[in-house]
Amino acid sequence: MEVTRSNFLQLLPSIKEAIAKCDFIVIDCELTGLNTVNNINAFDTQKQYYEKVRRNSKDFLIIQYGLCMFRYDVDKKVYKQQGYNFYIFQTGANKFVPDHRFLCQSSSLDFLSGSGFDFNKLFKEGISYLNSNEEEKCRASLSDAQKVRANKLHNNSFTPEKCNQAINDEDKELVNNIFNEIRDFIASDKEEHVLPKCNAYIRRLVYQQAEAKLANKASLETRALENRDHVLVVTRLKSKEDREAMNRKVVEREEEQLRQSIGFASVIKAIVESVRFPIFF
Amino acid sequence: MEVTRSNFLQLLPSIKEAIAKCDFIVIDCELTGLNTVNNINAFDTQKQYYEKVRRNSKDFLIIQYGLCMFRYDVDKKVYKQQGYNFYIFQTGANKFVPDHRFLCQSSSLDFLSGSGFDFNKLFKEGISYLNSNEEEKCRASLSDAQKVRANKLHNNSFTPEKCNQAINDEDKELVNNIFNEIRDFIASDKEEHVLPKCNAYIRRLVYQQAEAKLANKASLETRALENRDHVLVVTRLKSKEDREAMNRKVVEREEEQLRQSIGFASVIKAIVESVRFPIFF
């Protein structure tokens, strides 16, 4: 079965169950390249052979991971199999995913393309992943950011960032227009309002004046859209409780984003945790 | 206009004409990545800035080349433009194209994918290219191979390669079956026969016995198919003239293959040759 970003979380429980219950697993990978291993010889042990191939493949990327779990059916005396084919790719769609550089080899891409590999699906629908180091770093930085925010909330300050940037006339007009829009929103009965798209610099200028100009009537938040644009969202604030509830929502969203970024790594973890059988290379 | 491997040769004359006649050209490229240039500063000259960006991009690949030729229409007093968008990729589909390793950057591929860039089209339909060094090497090795073949033809020997490989029983049967099929072909009235697909090692074993077994009644040739498989083709030989004519066909095919491999480089050459205007970066 083909697994992409769209159906991964839905299929994950049954994949983990199949891993936990199987007798053995067969793994196959597609890579962006494969250096010819010149130093392999007939006297290499399996371990030496594996190490050499591994060393030569390290700069390339695994882009498809085939996993097949086999389980012996005692009654029918046959092996039953459950197979999955994962498109995997680390996208920069959220702040947790590192922006990797990796090698490709023309002939490998040519071979994959000739075999019908769908590169558009890979880059659009590939499942993200973080290795354990990356995951640890992300958890630490997220935890720090959440503590800073909780502290600000406790001290009645909701501005995500304090800065004091000089502002030119042209930008001043832009920022004033945004605050006029925010004032209209406050005067309305809407709960939330998405501000017109503006760049990171303008967003910073808006944040810089938010605390003084909004007087705890509304809260600002930067939100990443599906199309990778970033927009400012202004939300009505009624009480400290409301702000705390909103912060909890943000924390939930961040945790969900981190879970999605870890993505395919949970399959690898499930395999590692379930190892009750020898590993053959 | 979109240019791929399918319509490149057909469009090339009009592209060259547009380059030769234009007043100025605008160029834009899509790359597989772009290292952030930390060492650029406001005091860099244009040349220094260009050199820094160039150095940082060298390990990445240009995968799309946008070219727009502008020409001033004196009567209408307007600029007219002729634009082309080339998908370019060096494929290993023939022996002239080197098997390059190149860098990619996740966020760049993510950006391109989000902007609708068609990676499947790139790898399947990308136009090949050779830089001048690669072209020179290819021409030299092709010329050597053609001389060796012409010499063999002159000495009445048509076996492309001489070798003396020991052969095991299993392979012997396979090779015998192939020669039985060749004998049937010689007894038939067909001019040419494509042998069943076999790997490079078996092809080598067949070549090794061809001269002795075919006794100048047929000639063998390895041909690359569209799907990248390689097959042996056996062709009836009637006379030395026929063989010379066949060799001329092979030479033509090789030259055509080289022309196709040079591909997009002819556009760059046309630009370089037509430089009558300053180049701005």
XYZ file of C-alpha atoms in Angstrom:
562
model
C 0.000 0.000 0.000
C 1.282 3.468 -0.892
C 1.822 5.776 2.098
C 2.180 9.560 1.732
C 1.746 12.578 4.000
C -2.032 12.429 3.399
C -2.708 8.940 4.789
C 0.344 8.359 7.026
C -1.138 9.293 10.430
C -4.305 7.369 9.642
C -2.362 4.197 8.717
C 0.298 4.479 11.459
C -1.574 2.439 14.147
C -2.108 -0.538 11.806
C 1.516 -0.298 10.574
C 2.785 -0.364 14.171
C 0.503 -3.314 14.968
C 1.780 -5.254 11.941
C 5.385 -4.557 13.031
C 4.680 -5.667 16.614
C 2.990 -8.931 15.546
C 5.104 -10.046 12.585
C 7.637 -12.896 12.426
C 10.013 -11.063 10.135
C 10.331 -7.828 8.160
C 11.750 -7.193 4.694
C 13.056 -3.699 3.960
C 13.891 -2.104 0.616
C 14.980 1.480 -0.091
C 15.213 3.790 -3.087
C 18.028 6.346 -2.876
C 18.944 9.479 -4.820
C 22.240 7.816 -5.776
C 24.622 4.985 -5.059
C 28.365 5.393 -5.368
C 30.033 2.428 -7.025
C 31.898 0.612 -4.312
C 35.349 -0.108 -5.705
C 36.853 -1.479 -2.526
C 34.406 -4.376 -2.035
C 35.973 -7.802 -2.493
C 34.998 -11.447 -2.222
C 36.693 -11.873 1.164
C 34.604 -9.188 2.915
C 32.425 -10.397 5.775
C 28.744 -9.401 5.628
C 29.485 -6.713 8.222
C 32.415 -5.309 6.204
C 30.357 -5.354 2.999
C 27.457 -3.589 4.729
C 29.789 -0.972 6.260
C 31.351 -0.191 2.875
C 28.000 0.166 1.103
C 26.672 2.239 4.027
C 29.681 4.608 3.937
C 29.307 5.084 0.198
C 25.585 5.853 0.433
C 25.647 8.274 3.369
C 25.576 11.496 1.355
C 22.587 10.349 -0.673
C 19.002 10.449 0.529
C 16.498 7.628 1.033
C 13.370 8.803 -0.773
C 11.263 5.661 -0.696
C 11.105 3.043 2.033
C 9.489 -0.317 1.322
C 8.432 -2.320 4.367
C 6.870 -5.760 4.303
C 5.820 -7.583 7.472
C 5.430 -11.383 7.286
C 3.456 -13.431 9.801
C 3.032 -17.190 9.822
C -0.573 -18.378 9.873
C -0.364 -21.611 11.910
C -3.821 -22.890 10.828
C -3.399 -22.344 7.105
C 0.342 -23.055 7.178
C 1.181 -20.053 4.996
C 2.966 -16.760 5.480
C 0.718 -13.723 5.242
C 2.238 -10.374 4.309
C 1.386 -6.734 4.866
C 3.390 -4.339 2.671
C 3.785 -0.558 2.695
C 5.607 1.791 0.380
C 6.489 5.118 2.012
C 7.398 8.264 0.052
C 9.668 10.133 2.488
C 11.067 13.658 2.233
C 11.982 16.309 4.796
C 10.159 19.439 3.740
C 10.809 22.902 5.084
C 7.081 23.460 5.619
C 7.496 24.116 9.322
C 10.148 25.416 11.697
C 11.121 21.997 13.066
C 12.418 20.511 9.831
C 16.108 21.237 9.119
C 17.053 22.446 5.639
C 19.316 19.609 4.496
C 21.757 19.500 1.572
C 22.059 16.067 -0.016
C 23.682 14.421 -3.042
C 21.958 13.095 -6.160
C 23.359 11.001 -8.994
C 22.032 11.619 -12.525
C 21.910 7.942 -13.514
C 19.980 6.975 -10.358
C 17.342 9.654 -10.921
C 17.183 8.604 -14.562
C 16.693 4.962 -13.529
C 13.982 5.847 -10.977
C 12.230 8.114 -13.469
C 12.324 5.319 -16.087
C 10.814 2.912 -13.538
C 7.863 5.252 -12.984
C 8.983 6.828 -9.702
C 6.808 9.901 -9.048
C 9.139 12.753 -7.996
C 6.296 15.278 -7.880
C 4.522 13.078 -5.328
C 7.776 12.744 -3.362
C 8.342 16.496 -2.967
C 4.623 17.366 -2.485
C 3.397 14.377 -0.507
C 6.553 12.903 1.053
C 6.297 12.082 4.774
C 8.614 14.161 6.956
C 11.021 12.694 9.515
C 13.507 13.776 12.187
C 16.370 11.657 13.447
C 16.755 11.343 17.233
C 19.299 14.209 17.476
C 17.089 16.524 15.437
C 14.036 15.549 17.492
C 15.869 16.250 20.757
C 16.980 19.704 19.558
C 13.441 20.545 18.397
C 11.909 19.464 21.722
C 14.419 21.603 23.653
C 13.909 24.749 21.555
C 10.119 24.330 21.580
C 10.115 23.888 25.354
C 12.223 27.071 25.767
C 9.912 29.097 23.524
C 6.836 27.845 25.382
C 8.353 28.774 28.762
C 9.132 32.322 27.553
C 5.560 32.680 26.280
C 4.025 31.317 29.484
C 6.113 33.784 31.450
C 4.950 36.701 29.298
C 1.355 35.584 29.743
C 1.842 35.449 33.487
C 3.223 39.017 33.460
C 0.284 40.228 31.344
C 2.468 40.844 28.287
C 1.378 39.157 25.071
C 3.808 40.621 22.546
C 5.783 37.643 21.191
C 8.916 39.680 20.588
C 10.264 42.969 21.888
C 12.373 45.087 19.570
C 12.939 48.676 18.718
C 13.360 48.967 15.004
C 13.597 52.409 13.361
C 10.841 52.773 10.769
C 10.815 54.735 7.491
C 7.846 56.731 6.161
C 6.760 54.199 3.589
C 6.677 51.343 6.117
C 5.024 53.629 8.689
C 2.026 54.062 6.384
C 1.794 50.305 5.833
C 1.939 49.592 9.568
C -0.642 52.319 10.303
C -3.011 50.765 7.764
C -2.616 47.419 9.521
C -3.421 48.967 12.894
C -6.472 50.705 11.388
C -7.628 47.298 10.219
C -6.993 45.884 13.702
C -9.002 48.713 15.277
C -11.895 47.989 12.882
C -11.677 44.351 13.930
C -11.771 45.271 17.643
C -14.841 47.415 17.015
C -16.539 44.523 15.198
C -17.996 41.377 16.759
C -15.630 38.913 15.018
C -13.461 36.642 17.189
C -10.497 36.451 14.793
C -9.210 38.331 11.732
C -6.499 37.418 9.210
C -4.486 40.517 8.226
C -3.335 41.124 4.634
C -0.149 39.250 3.710
C 3.016 41.152 4.623
C 6.696 40.252 4.861
C 8.613 39.239 7.995
C 10.058 42.750 8.425
C 6.648 44.422 8.424
C 5.331 41.754 10.821
C 8.192 42.633 13.176
C 7.288 46.339 13.010
C 3.660 45.490 13.806
C 4.663 43.334 16.795
C 6.877 46.153 18.069
C 3.881 48.471 18.460
C 1.289 45.849 19.357
C 1.548 46.012 23.131
C 1.166 49.790 23.257
C -1.550 50.041 20.595
C -3.741 47.036 21.372
C -3.878 47.534 25.153
C -4.694 43.888 25.815
C -7.847 44.003 23.692
C -6.474 41.691 21.052
C -3.579 39.310 20.538
C -1.288 38.862 17.545
C 0.033 35.590 16.180
C 2.004 34.618 13.049
C 0.428 31.652 11.289
C 1.878 29.571 8.427
C -0.693 28.905 5.697
C -0.987 25.751 3.563
C 0.641 27.587 0.614
C 3.686 28.364 2.861
C 2.799 32.077 3.150
C 2.944 33.572 6.637
C 0.175 35.871 7.834
C -0.589 37.812 10.992
C -3.767 36.753 12.753
C -5.379 39.046 15.290
C -7.623 37.483 17.931
C -9.990 39.209 20.385
C -8.908 38.920 24.018
C -11.468 39.147 26.768
C -9.679 37.934 29.860
C -6.481 36.358 31.135
C -8.344 33.021 31.022
C -9.070 33.545 27.349
C -5.411 34.269 26.700
C -4.383 31.181 28.608
C -6.867 29.105 26.611
C -5.454 30.561 23.418
C -1.920 29.767 24.524
C -2.972 26.167 25.190
C -4.311 26.009 21.616
C -0.992 27.315 20.271
C 0.910 24.752 22.368
C -1.336 21.977 21.009
C -0.723 23.160 17.432
C 3.039 23.259 18.022
C 3.024 19.751 19.533
C 0.973 18.489 16.569
C 3.437 20.146 14.158
C 6.359 18.475 15.969
C 4.557 15.095 15.842
C 4.063 15.536 12.091
C 7.727 16.489 11.617
C 8.883 13.354 13.469
C 6.617 11.485 11.036
C 8.312 8.477 9.474
C 10.811 8.212 12.365
C 8.016 6.635 14.445
C 7.967 3.679 12.022
C 11.727 3.189 12.471
C 11.301 3.462 16.265
C 8.539 0.830 16.159
C 10.863 -1.504 14.206
C 13.753 -0.940 16.631
C 11.487 -1.490 19.664
C 10.029 -4.691 18.234
C 13.341 -6.376 17.420
C 12.792 -9.941 18.626
C 14.513 -11.458 15.611
C 18.002 -11.357 14.132
C 18.793 -8.683 11.550
C 20.257 -9.894 8.230
C 21.873 -7.587 5.746
C 7.208 28.541 -24.648
C 8.106 25.318 -22.836
C 11.042 23.434 -24.363
C 11.742 19.756 -23.539
C 13.669 16.902 -25.184
C 10.660 16.278 -27.478
C 10.518 19.672 -29.210
C 14.060 21.018 -28.633
C 15.665 20.094 -31.986
C 12.603 21.309 -33.857
C 12.633 24.698 -32.091
C 16.433 25.159 -32.100
C 16.705 27.025 -35.462
C 14.093 29.632 -34.452
C 15.695 29.996 -30.990
C 19.112 30.608 -32.605
C 17.575 33.112 -35.021
C 15.908 34.999 -32.167
C 19.243 35.115 -30.293
C 21.111 36.367 -33.380
C 18.587 39.141 -34.097
C 17.673 40.408 -30.620
C 18.726 43.656 -28.925
C 19.052 42.144 -25.483
C 18.478 38.888 -23.627
C 17.083 38.254 -20.163
C 18.120 35.024 -18.429
C 16.603 33.350 -15.378
C 17.522 29.988 -13.809
C 15.991 27.540 -11.369
C 18.527 25.593 -9.310
C 18.364 22.540 -7.038
C 19.587 24.719 -4.156
C 21.152 27.999 -3.185
C 23.530 28.298 -0.275
C 22.895 31.359 1.825
C 25.747 33.712 1.156
C 26.944 34.953 4.536
C 29.960 36.838 3.295
C 28.126 39.282 0.992
C 28.199 42.889 2.169
C 27.018 46.280 1.007
C 30.492 47.315 -0.187
C 30.854 44.453 -2.693
C 31.199 45.484 -6.314
C 28.809 43.808 -8.776
C 31.675 41.537 -9.834
C 32.475 40.529 -6.242
C 28.795 39.912 -5.487
C 28.397 37.786 -8.635
C 31.560 35.778 -7.832
C 30.362 35.033 -4.297
C 26.906 33.897 -5.423
C 28.482 31.859 -8.229
C 30.905 30.086 -5.855
C 28.071 29.256 -3.476
C 25.879 27.810 -6.233
C 28.485 25.702 -8.041
C 27.621 22.362 -6.434
C 23.946 22.746 -7.256
C 22.407 22.045 -10.643
C 20.543 24.354 -13.009
C 17.356 22.464 -13.872
C 15.395 25.137 -15.705
C 16.727 27.885 -17.930
C 14.496 30.799 -18.865
C 15.557 32.814 -21.894
C 13.800 35.865 -23.253
C 14.992 37.712 -26.353
C 13.873 41.339 -26.806
C 13.930 43.179 -30.127
C 12.920 46.780 -30.761
C 10.291 47.257 -33.445
C 11.255 50.636 -34.993
C 7.924 51.130 -36.805
C 5.655 50.370 -33.857
C 8.122 51.801 -31.324
C 7.686 48.832 -28.948
C 9.878 45.990 -27.732
C 8.792 42.556 -28.923
C 9.789 39.513 -26.910
C 10.303 35.827 -27.639
C 10.568 33.676 -24.484
C 11.572 30.052 -23.912
C 11.597 27.927 -20.794
C 14.006 24.966 -21.043
C 13.828 21.917 -18.762
C 17.460 20.702 -18.677
C 18.882 17.512 -17.204
C 21.843 15.315 -18.126
C 20.455 11.807 -18.412
C 22.541 8.647 -18.609
C 20.481 7.431 -21.571
C 23.540 7.169 -23.801
C 27.254 6.608 -23.457
C 28.253 10.247 -24.009
C 26.537 11.706 -20.967
C 28.673 11.640 -17.784
C 27.065 10.366 -14.588
C 27.226 13.485 -12.410
C 26.770 13.818 -8.639
C 25.180 17.100 -7.616
C 23.786 18.774 -4.488
C 20.150 19.470 -3.654
C 18.666 21.552 -0.861
C 15.379 20.404 0.712
C 13.878 23.895 1.025
C 14.651 24.730 -2.641
C 12.976 21.560 -3.909
C 10.072 22.261 -1.563
C 9.790 25.800 -2.932
C 9.950 24.633 -6.571
C 7.422 21.871 -5.909
C 5.091 24.391 -4.225
C 5.413 26.675 -7.287
C 4.262 23.867 -9.581
C 7.665 22.808 -10.954
C 7.258 19.440 -12.703
C 10.127 17.189 -11.534
C 8.780 14.179 -13.433
C 8.976 16.196 -16.661
C 12.516 17.315 -15.742
C 13.891 13.785 -15.304
C 11.903 12.253 -18.211
C 11.909 15.100 -20.712
C 14.865 17.284 -19.671
C 17.186 18.344 -22.512
C 20.697 16.945 -22.191
C 23.879 19.044 -22.389
C 27.648 18.683 -22.387
C 30.076 21.421 -21.409
C 32.975 22.094 -23.802
C 35.418 19.804 -21.923
C 32.919 16.958 -21.866
C 32.139 17.489 -25.562
C 35.844 17.411 -26.474
C 36.386 14.144 -24.544
C 33.340 12.548 -26.177
C 34.463 13.544 -29.678
C 37.945 12.094 -29.060
C 36.692 8.758 -27.687
C 34.073 8.427 -30.435
C 36.680 9.121 -33.102
C 39.002 6.450 -31.606
C 36.223 3.851 -31.499
C 35.227 4.621 -35.090
C 38.846 4.226 -36.288
C 39.174 0.825 -34.560
C 35.909 -0.326 -36.168
C 36.907 0.931 -39.630
C 40.182 -0.913 -39.281
C 38.395 -4.158 -38.335
C 36.092 -3.765 -41.308
C 39.067 -3.261 -43.599
C 40.638 -6.486 -42.247
C 37.370 -8.394 -42.715
C 36.796 -8.779 -38.981
C 33.463 -7.600 -37.646
C 33.598 -8.707 -34.010
C 33.381 -5.497 -31.967
C 35.438 -6.872 -29.081
C 37.897 -9.743 -28.674
C 38.045 -11.531 -25.367
C 38.476 -15.007 -24.017
C 36.163 -15.462 -21.114
C 35.802 -18.898 -19.457
C 32.182 -20.007 -19.593
C 30.199 -22.161 -17.150
C 27.643 -24.842 -18.160
C 24.562 -22.776 -17.421
C 25.769 -19.802 -19.483
C 26.952 -22.188 -22.232
C 23.373 -23.381 -22.737
C 22.094 -19.805 -22.870
C 24.736 -18.806 -25.425
C 24.068 -21.928 -27.525
C 20.361 -21.067 -27.611
C 21.244 -17.591 -28.862
C 23.425 -19.024 -31.649
C 20.633 -21.452 -32.603
C 18.347 -18.430 -32.945
C 21.024 -16.658 -35.045
C 21.342 -19.742 -37.321
C 17.538 -19.778 -37.795
C 17.729 -16.099 -38.700
C 20.523 -16.732 -41.245
C 18.415 -19.500 -42.807
C 15.414 -17.141 -43.022
C 14.957 -14.246 -45.454
C 14.811 -11.511 -42.780
C 17.369 -8.671 -42.935
C 17.620 -8.087 -39.189
C 16.659 -9.884 -35.966
C 16.493 -8.640 -32.373
C 17.726 -11.320 -29.956
C 16.031 -11.932 -26.587
C 17.139 -9.534 -23.832
C 20.268 -10.716 -22.016
C 22.720 -9.066 -19.645
C 26.074 -7.461 -20.558
C 28.032 -10.556 -19.480
C 26.071 -12.895 -21.770
C 26.398 -10.378 -24.619
C 30.159 -10.454 -24.101
C 30.156 -14.285 -24.303
C 28.140 -14.129 -27.539
C 30.539 -11.582 -29.083
C 33.466 -13.794 -28.122
C 32.206 -16.643 -30.322
C 30.591 -14.539 -33.041
C 33.517 -14.373 -35.454
C 34.057 -18.152 -35.445
C 30.384 -19.111 -35.537
C 28.874 -16.571 -37.923
C 31.599 -16.810 -40.576
C 30.859 -13.362 -41.986
C 27.239 -14.256 -42.753
C 25.815 -11.908 -40.138
C 26.926 -9.048 -37.945
C 26.222 -8.371 -34.280
C 25.518 -5.022 -32.701
C 24.391 -3.912 -29.221
C 21.512 -1.457 -29.397
C 20.038 0.668 -26.573
C 16.233 0.621 -26.597
C 13.941 3.490 -25.612
C 13.263 1.813 -22.233
C 17.051 1.795 -21.547
C 17.341 -1.983 -22.031
C 20.224 -3.168 -24.197
C 19.663 -5.888 -26.787
C 21.787 -7.704 -29.339
C 20.726 -7.168 -32.926
C 21.913 -9.543 -35.632
C 22.014 -8.264 -39.211
C 22.504 -10.243 -42.432
C 25.779 -9.481 -44.233
C 26.009 -9.967 -47.941
C 29.215 -8.237 -48.963
C 31.965 -5.967 -47.769
C 30.017 -3.075 -49.327
C 26.978 -3.986 -47.228
C 29.110 -4.031 -44.139
C 30.590 -0.646 -45.023
C 27.113 0.732 -45.588
C 26.051 -0.660 -42.200
C 29.067 0.911 -40.543
C 28.154 4.274 -42.093
C 24.676 3.925 -40.547
C 26.195 3.200 -37.145
C 28.493 6.231 -37.503
C 25.483 8.385 -38.395
C 23.587 7.094 -35.356
C 26.557 7.812 -33.098
C 26.955 11.341 -34.461
C 23.237 11.953 -33.954
C 23.497 10.649 -30.381
C 26.437 13.002 -29.721
C 24.478 15.927 -31.202
C 21.557 15.133 -28.894
C 23.873 14.873 -25.887
C 25.381 18.298 -26.609
C 21.755 19.493 -26.687
C 21.204 22.631 -24.647
C 24.887 23.615 -24.901
C 24.177 24.801 -28.480
C 21.867 27.476 -27.071
C 24.616 28.720 -24.734
C 27.089 28.680 -27.663
C 24.644 30.722 -29.764
C 24.373 33.288 -26.953
C 28.165 33.494 -26.538
C 28.687 33.848 -30.306
C 26.075 36.597 -30.595
C 27.407 38.789 -27.800
C 27.206 42.292 -29.286
C 25.900 43.870 -26.113
C 27.202 44.333 -22.572
C 26.418 41.656 -20.006
C 24.804 42.847 -16.749
C 24.619 40.712 -13.660
